[in-house]
Amino acid sequence: MFGVIDLPTYLAGLVLIILLPGPNSLYVLSVAARRGVRAGYTAAAGVFCGDAVLMTFSAAGVASLLQANALLFGIVKYAGAGYLTWLAIGMLRAAWGMWRTRRESVTNPAAPGAGDERPFRRALVISLFNPKAMLFFVAFFVQFVDPGYAYPALSFVVLGAFAQLASVLYLSALIFGGTKLAAAFRRRRRLSAGVTSAAGALFLGFAVKLSLTSA
């Protein structure tokens, strides 16, 4: 179908990959838990757009350029790691503020300054500043493209469409799960501080992992 081969294997692998925790899904869950369904989907839209851009660049050969140019790859890699670190520090500071005021009545689970947060933009930047994701799309997609098909770009589009559909379903589950967490956050300041701290620590882990990767 449109130059795509072994579709069942691709779908099975896609499900496993989508379920692996990453900065994109973690950020969407965090936004949904703090600000509700609408903000969660706003963040998810940033992820969808970022992934679409990376898939398009991959199909156009930009991923190969990153892989061949160590300097360019390093610039993108460290910029992405720096951004994830900045987000992690913000989460940890917010968690510390929650912990210090844990005995106070909680009427709004959002972290300080959350009203100024732009979930779409943050999620988009998190997605785009991940060169390994672009390389992954090429390495994974190419295994399921018929080398004899006349329009390989169309094959990439089909594979990308399935990937986006899987992402929509998974992020939707996280968003509605996050709103349930929000109710617990409103009741328990310690729980909110603990989860926010864990999210910040994970983002630091993602930043370190990204900075240590090679093309």
PDB file of C-alpha atoms in Angstrom:
ATOM      1  CA  MET A   1       0.000   0.000   0.000  1.00  0.00           C
ATOM      2  CA  PHE A   2       1.654   3.211  -1.220  1.00  0.00           C
ATOM      3  CA  GLY A   3       5.048   1.575  -1.013  1.00  0.00           C
ATOM      4  CA  VAL A   4       4.659   0.548   2.634  1.00  0.00           C
ATOM      5  CA  ILE A   5       5.711  -3.012   3.420  1.00  0.00           C
ATOM      6  CA  ASP A   6       5.109  -5.211   6.481  1.00  0.00           C
ATOM      7  CA  LEU A   7       2.532  -2.822   7.941  1.00  0.00           C
ATOM      8  CA  PRO A   8       1.519  -5.052  10.921  1.00  0.00           C
ATOM      9  CA  THR A   9       5.140  -5.164  12.138  1.00  0.00           C
ATOM     10  CA  TYR A  10       5.416  -1.402  11.745  1.00  0.00           C
ATOM     11  CA  LEU A  11       2.249  -0.827  13.780  1.00  0.00           C
ATOM     12  CA  ALA A  12       3.397  -3.199  16.529  1.00  0.00           C
ATOM     13  CA  GLY A  13       6.757  -1.457  16.769  1.00  0.00           C
ATOM     14  CA  LEU A  14       5.072   1.938  16.688  1.00  0.00           C
ATOM     15  CA  VAL A  15       2.872   1.097  19.678  1.00  0.00           C
ATOM     16  CA  LEU A  16       5.873   0.031  21.733  1.00  0.00           C
ATOM     17  CA  ILE A  17       7.813   3.167  20.800  1.00  0.00           C
ATOM     18  CA  ILE A  18       4.887   5.507  21.533  1.00  0.00           C
ATOM     19  CA  LEU A  19       4.460   3.959  24.991  1.00  0.00           C
ATOM     20  CA  LEU A  20       8.067   4.695  25.975  1.00  0.00           C
ATOM     21  CA  PRO A  21       8.130   7.778  28.244  1.00  0.00           C
ATOM     22  CA  GLY A  22       9.783  10.847  26.785  1.00  0.00           C
ATOM     23  CA  PRO A  23       9.917  14.621  27.339  1.00  0.00           C
ATOM     24  CA  ASN A  24       7.008  15.266  24.969  1.00  0.00           C
ATOM     25  CA  SER A  25       4.512  12.953  26.644  1.00  0.00           C
ATOM     26  CA  LEU A  26       5.715  13.897  30.128  1.00  0.00           C
ATOM     27  CA  TYR A  27       5.232  17.589  29.414  1.00  0.00           C
ATOM     28  CA  VAL A  28       1.710  17.035  28.041  1.00  0.00           C
ATOM     29  CA  LEU A  29       0.807  15.019  31.146  1.00  0.00           C
ATOM     30  CA  SER A  30       2.226  17.748  33.379  1.00  0.00           C
ATOM     31  CA  VAL A  31       0.226  20.491  31.650  1.00  0.00           C
ATOM     32  CA  ALA A  32      -3.009  18.480  31.746  1.00  0.00           C
ATOM     33  CA  ALA A  33      -2.544  17.721  35.442  1.00  0.00           C
ATOM     34  CA  ARG A  34      -1.895  21.371  36.297  1.00  0.00           C
ATOM     35  CA  ARG A  35      -4.201  23.214  33.922  1.00  0.00           C
ATOM     36  CA  GLY A  36      -6.828  20.816  32.586  1.00  0.00           C
ATOM     37  CA  VAL A  37      -7.916  19.166  29.346  1.00  0.00           C
ATOM     38  CA  ARG A  38      -7.889  22.250  27.129  1.00  0.00           C
ATOM     39  CA  ALA A  39      -4.321  23.212  28.034  1.00  0.00           C
ATOM     40  CA  GLY A  40      -3.293  19.574  27.707  1.00  0.00           C
ATOM     41  CA  TYR A  41      -4.548  19.426  24.130  1.00  0.00           C
ATOM     42  CA  THR A  42      -2.859  22.753  23.411  1.00  0.00           C
ATOM     43  CA  ALA A  43       0.440  21.191  24.472  1.00  0.00           C
ATOM     44  CA  ALA A  44      -0.368  18.041  22.488  1.00  0.00           C
ATOM     45  CA  ALA A  45      -0.941  20.178  19.387  1.00  0.00           C
ATOM     46  CA  GLY A  46       2.608  21.490  19.801  1.00  0.00           C
ATOM     47  CA  VAL A  47       3.882  17.920  19.894  1.00  0.00           C
ATOM     48  CA  PHE A  48       1.888  16.978  16.770  1.00  0.00           C
ATOM     49  CA  CYS A  49       3.215  19.993  14.859  1.00  0.00           C
ATOM     50  CA  GLY A  50       6.777  19.383  16.003  1.00  0.00           C
ATOM     51  CA  ASP A  51       6.655  15.729  15.005  1.00  0.00           C
ATOM     52  CA  ALA A  52       5.120  16.640  11.640  1.00  0.00           C
ATOM     53  CA  VAL A  53       7.980  19.056  10.968  1.00  0.00           C
ATOM     54  CA  LEU A  54      10.578  16.430  11.941  1.00  0.00           C
ATOM     55  CA  MET A  55       8.909  13.820   9.739  1.00  0.00           C
ATOM     56  CA  THR A  56       8.870  16.254   6.812  1.00  0.00           C
ATOM     57  CA  PHE A  57      12.526  17.142   7.326  1.00  0.00           C
ATOM     58  CA  SER A  58      13.366  13.455   7.577  1.00  0.00           C
ATOM     59  CA  ALA A  59      11.651  12.680   4.290  1.00  0.00           C
ATOM     60  CA  ALA A  60      13.457  15.643   2.703  1.00  0.00           C
ATOM     61  CA  GLY A  61      16.856  14.366   3.805  1.00  0.00           C
ATOM     62  CA  VAL A  62      17.659  16.862   6.554  1.00  0.00           C
ATOM     63  CA  ALA A  63      18.229  14.026   9.003  1.00  0.00           C
ATOM     64  CA  SER A  64      21.000  12.698   6.767  1.00  0.00           C
ATOM     65  CA  LEU A  65      22.611  16.150   6.834  1.00  0.00           C
ATOM     66  CA  LEU A  66      22.532  16.194  10.633  1.00  0.00           C
ATOM     67  CA  GLN A  67      24.036  12.734  10.743  1.00  0.00           C
ATOM     68  CA  ALA A  68      26.854  13.709   8.395  1.00  0.00           C
ATOM     69  CA  ASN A  69      27.642  17.082   9.974  1.00  0.00           C
ATOM     70  CA  ALA A  70      28.907  16.585  13.535  1.00  0.00           C
ATOM     71  CA  LEU A  71      29.069  20.325  14.267  1.00  0.00           C
ATOM     72  CA  LEU A  72      25.474  20.966  13.197  1.00  0.00           C
ATOM     73  CA  PHE A  73      24.253  17.950  15.116  1.00  0.00           C
ATOM     74  CA  GLY A  74      26.134  19.111  18.212  1.00  0.00           C
ATOM     75  CA  ILE A  75      24.625  22.598  18.048  1.00  0.00           C
ATOM     76  CA  VAL A  76      21.081  21.259  17.842  1.00  0.00           C
ATOM     77  CA  LYS A  77      21.781  18.606  20.470  1.00  0.00           C
ATOM     78  CA  TYR A  78      23.166  20.956  23.107  1.00  0.00           C
ATOM     79  CA  ALA A  79      20.517  23.601  22.420  1.00  0.00           C
ATOM     80  CA  GLY A  80      17.860  20.973  23.051  1.00  0.00           C
ATOM     81  CA  ALA A  81      19.588  19.722  26.198  1.00  0.00           C
ATOM     82  CA  GLY A  82      19.856  23.287  27.481  1.00  0.00           C
ATOM     83  CA  TYR A  83      16.155  23.908  26.920  1.00  0.00           C
ATOM     84  CA  LEU A  84      15.185  20.707  28.740  1.00  0.00           C
ATOM     85  CA  THR A  85      17.446  21.713  31.619  1.00  0.00           C
ATOM     86  CA  TRP A  86      15.785  25.125  31.815  1.00  0.00           C
ATOM     87  CA  LEU A  87      12.354  23.477  31.970  1.00  0.00           C
ATOM     88  CA  ALA A  88      13.582  21.063  34.658  1.00  0.00           C
ATOM     89  CA  ILE A  89      14.899  23.898  36.823  1.00  0.00           C
ATOM     90  CA  GLY A  90      11.558  25.692  36.534  1.00  0.00           C
ATOM     91  CA  MET A  91       9.713  22.551  37.651  1.00  0.00           C
ATOM     92  CA  LEU A  92      12.039  21.993  40.591  1.00  0.00           C
ATOM     93  CA  ARG A  93      11.672  25.615  41.716  1.00  0.00           C
ATOM     94  CA  ALA A  94       7.896  25.303  41.499  1.00  0.00           C
ATOM     95  CA  ALA A  95       8.015  22.068  43.500  1.00  0.00           C
ATOM     96  CA  TRP A  96      10.105  23.769  46.205  1.00  0.00           C
ATOM     97  CA  GLY A  97       7.550  26.566  46.410  1.00  0.00           C
ATOM     98  CA  MET A  98       4.756  24.011  46.793  1.00  0.00           C
ATOM     99  CA  TRP A  99       6.664  22.192  49.528  1.00  0.00           C
ATOM    100  CA  ARG A 100       7.256  25.369  51.536  1.00  0.00           C
ATOM    101  CA  THR A 101       3.527  26.201  51.421  1.00  0.00           C
ATOM    102  CA  ARG A 102       2.304  22.608  51.807  1.00  0.00           C
ATOM    103  CA  ARG A 103       0.230  23.441  54.889  1.00  0.00           C
ATOM    104  CA  GLU A 104      -1.708  26.164  53.145  1.00  0.00           C
ATOM    105  CA  SER A 105      -5.096  25.613  51.524  1.00  0.00           C
ATOM    106  CA  VAL A 106      -4.752  24.825  47.848  1.00  0.00           C
ATOM    107  CA  THR A 107      -7.306  26.296  45.477  1.00  0.00           C
ATOM    108  CA  ASN A 108      -5.222  26.210  42.297  1.00  0.00           C
ATOM    109  CA  PRO A 109      -2.767  23.377  41.575  1.00  0.00           C
ATOM    110  CA  ALA A 110      -0.890  25.312  38.931  1.00  0.00           C
ATOM    111  CA  ALA A 111       2.689  26.236  39.640  1.00  0.00           C
ATOM    112  CA  PRO A 112       3.631  29.874  40.179  1.00  0.00           C
ATOM    113  CA  GLY A 113       3.745  31.692  36.874  1.00  0.00           C
ATOM    114  CA  ALA A 114       1.712  28.976  35.128  1.00  0.00           C
ATOM    115  CA  GLY A 115      -0.625  31.619  33.776  1.00  0.00           C
ATOM    116  CA  ASP A 116       2.234  32.912  31.619  1.00  0.00           C
ATOM    117  CA  GLU A 117       3.058  29.460  30.314  1.00  0.00           C
ATOM    118  CA  ARG A 118       2.512  28.844  26.610  1.00  0.00           C
ATOM    119  CA  PRO A 119       1.981  25.075  26.351  1.00  0.00           C
ATOM    120  CA  PHE A 120       1.879  24.945  22.540  1.00  0.00           C
ATOM    121  CA  ARG A 121       5.144  26.812  22.110  1.00  0.00           C
ATOM    122  CA  ARG A 122       6.958  24.875  24.818  1.00  0.00           C
ATOM    123  CA  ALA A 123       5.824  21.506  23.482  1.00  0.00           C
ATOM    124  CA  LEU A 124       6.775  22.541  19.949  1.00  0.00           C
ATOM    125  CA  VAL A 125      10.269  23.570  21.017  1.00  0.00           C
ATOM    126  CA  ILE A 126      10.744  20.364  23.013  1.00  0.00           C
ATOM    127  CA  SER A 127       9.832  18.365  19.901  1.00  0.00           C
ATOM    128  CA  LEU A 128      11.966  20.321  17.446  1.00  0.00           C
ATOM    129  CA  PHE A 129      15.136  20.441  19.561  1.00  0.00           C
ATOM    130  CA  ASN A 130      15.547  16.691  19.477  1.00  0.00           C
ATOM    131  CA  PRO A 131      17.816  15.670  16.569  1.00  0.00           C
ATOM    132  CA  LYS A 132      17.720  12.029  17.609  1.00  0.00           C
ATOM    133  CA  ALA A 133      13.983  12.005  16.933  1.00  0.00           C
ATOM    134  CA  MET A 134      14.583  13.107  13.357  1.00  0.00           C
ATOM    135  CA  LEU A 135      17.254  10.453  12.879  1.00  0.00           C
ATOM    136  CA  PHE A 136      14.903   7.901  14.424  1.00  0.00           C
ATOM    137  CA  PHE A 137      12.166   8.692  11.932  1.00  0.00           C
ATOM    138  CA  VAL A 138      14.540   7.969   9.053  1.00  0.00           C
ATOM    139  CA  ALA A 139      16.033   4.825  10.598  1.00  0.00           C
ATOM    140  CA  PHE A 140      12.644   3.400  11.590  1.00  0.00           C
ATOM    141  CA  PHE A 141      10.549   4.476   8.611  1.00  0.00           C
ATOM    142  CA  VAL A 142      13.006   3.359   5.936  1.00  0.00           C
ATOM    143  CA  GLN A 143      12.705  -0.261   7.077  1.00  0.00           C
ATOM    144  CA  PHE A 144       9.086  -0.275   5.919  1.00  0.00           C
ATOM    145  CA  VAL A 145       9.460   1.526   2.598  1.00  0.00           C
ATOM    146  CA  ASP A 146       9.609  -0.521  -0.599  1.00  0.00           C
ATOM    147  CA  PRO A 147      12.910   0.503  -2.271  1.00  0.00           C
ATOM    148  CA  GLY A 148      11.357  -0.132  -5.659  1.00  0.00           C
ATOM    149  CA  TYR A 149       8.380   2.184  -5.114  1.00  0.00           C
ATOM    150  CA  ALA A 150       8.408   5.233  -7.392  1.00  0.00           C
ATOM    151  CA  TYR A 151       7.203   7.718  -4.747  1.00  0.00           C
ATOM    152  CA  PRO A 152       9.023   7.050  -1.449  1.00  0.00           C
ATOM    153  CA  ALA A 153       7.946  10.450  -0.083  1.00  0.00           C
ATOM    154  CA  LEU A 154       4.340   9.206  -0.202  1.00  0.00           C
ATOM    155  CA  SER A 155       5.386   6.135   1.787  1.00  0.00           C
ATOM    156  CA  PHE A 156       6.845   8.441   4.445  1.00  0.00           C
ATOM    157  CA  VAL A 157       3.564  10.359   4.551  1.00  0.00           C
ATOM    158  CA  VAL A 158       1.562   7.171   5.135  1.00  0.00           C
ATOM    159  CA  LEU A 159       3.916   5.965   7.868  1.00  0.00           C
ATOM    160  CA  GLY A 160       3.890   9.418   9.449  1.00  0.00           C
ATOM    161  CA  ALA A 161       0.088   9.524   9.430  1.00  0.00           C
ATOM    162  CA  PHE A 162      -0.069   6.253  11.378  1.00  0.00           C
ATOM    163  CA  ALA A 163       2.519   7.595  13.821  1.00  0.00           C
ATOM    164  CA  GLN A 164       0.521  10.770  14.397  1.00  0.00           C
ATOM    165  CA  LEU A 165      -2.704   8.818  14.925  1.00  0.00           C
ATOM    166  CA  ALA A 166      -1.009   6.638  17.541  1.00  0.00           C
ATOM    167  CA  SER A 167       0.365   9.773  19.207  1.00  0.00           C
ATOM    168  CA  VAL A 168      -3.102  11.381  19.317  1.00  0.00           C
ATOM    169  CA  LEU A 169      -4.603   8.343  21.024  1.00  0.00           C
ATOM    170  CA  TYR A 170      -1.765   8.019  23.538  1.00  0.00           C
ATOM    171  CA  LEU A 171      -1.604  11.714  24.447  1.00  0.00           C
ATOM    172  CA  SER A 172      -5.400  11.815  24.808  1.00  0.00           C
ATOM    173  CA  ALA A 173      -5.166   9.038  27.380  1.00  0.00           C
ATOM    174  CA  LEU A 174      -2.458  10.966  29.218  1.00  0.00           C
ATOM    175  CA  ILE A 175      -4.473  14.196  29.144  1.00  0.00           C
ATOM    176  CA  PHE A 176      -7.591  12.687  30.670  1.00  0.00           C
ATOM    177  CA  GLY A 177      -5.452  10.798  33.176  1.00  0.00           C
ATOM    178  CA  GLY A 178      -3.750  14.075  34.039  1.00  0.00           C
ATOM    179  CA  THR A 179      -7.028  15.764  34.901  1.00  0.00           C
ATOM    180  CA  LYS A 180      -7.702  13.023  37.452  1.00  0.00           C
ATOM    181  CA  LEU A 181      -4.303  13.720  38.958  1.00  0.00           C
ATOM    182  CA  ALA A 182      -5.228  17.393  39.180  1.00  0.00           C
ATOM    183  CA  ALA A 183      -8.014  16.610  41.644  1.00  0.00           C
ATOM    184  CA  ALA A 184      -5.511  14.843  43.885  1.00  0.00           C
ATOM    185  CA  PHE A 185      -3.085  17.758  43.517  1.00  0.00           C
ATOM    186  CA  ARG A 186      -5.734  20.182  44.751  1.00  0.00           C
ATOM    187  CA  ARG A 187      -6.221  18.120  47.890  1.00  0.00           C
ATOM    188  CA  ARG A 188      -2.601  17.265  48.608  1.00  0.00           C
ATOM    189  CA  ARG A 189       0.121  19.853  48.278  1.00  0.00           C
ATOM    190  CA  ARG A 190       2.814  17.319  49.195  1.00  0.00           C
ATOM    191  CA  LEU A 191       1.701  15.025  46.378  1.00  0.00           C
ATOM    192  CA  SER A 192       1.788  17.922  43.920  1.00  0.00           C
ATOM    193  CA  ALA A 193       5.288  18.912  45.059  1.00  0.00           C
ATOM    194  CA  GLY A 194       6.506  15.321  44.846  1.00  0.00           C
ATOM    195  CA  VAL A 195       5.185  14.700  41.351  1.00  0.00           C
ATOM    196  CA  THR A 196       6.491  18.047  40.097  1.00  0.00           C
ATOM    197  CA  SER A 197       9.915  17.244  41.587  1.00  0.00           C
ATOM    198  CA  ALA A 198       9.904  13.859  39.861  1.00  0.00           C
ATOM    199  CA  ALA A 199       8.996  15.477  36.550  1.00  0.00           C
ATOM    200  CA  GLY A 200      11.822  17.986  36.959  1.00  0.00           C
ATOM    201  CA  ALA A 201      14.295  15.209  37.732  1.00  0.00           C
ATOM    202  CA  LEU A 202      13.172  13.257  34.682  1.00  0.00           C
ATOM    203  CA  PHE A 203      13.619  16.308  32.453  1.00  0.00           C
ATOM    204  CA  LEU A 204      17.150  16.687  33.803  1.00  0.00           C
ATOM    205  CA  GLY A 205      17.686  13.037  32.918  1.00  0.00           C
ATOM    206  CA  PHE A 206      16.408  13.636  29.392  1.00  0.00           C
ATOM    207  CA  ALA A 207      18.780  16.607  29.038  1.00  0.00           C
ATOM    208  CA  VAL A 208      21.782  14.553  30.161  1.00  0.00           C
ATOM    209  CA  LYS A 209      20.838  11.670  27.894  1.00  0.00           C
ATOM    210  CA  LEU A 210      20.439  13.968  24.897  1.00  0.00           C
ATOM    211  CA  SER A 211      23.755  15.725  25.559  1.00  0.00           C
ATOM    212  CA  LEU A 212      25.577  12.377  25.675  1.00  0.00           C
ATOM    213  CA  THR A 213      24.151  11.009  22.431  1.00  0.00           C
ATOM    214  CA  SER A 214      26.090  10.937  19.185  1.00  0.00           C
ATOM    215  CA  ALA A 215      24.944  11.236  15.588  1.00  0.00           C
TER     216      ALA A 215
END
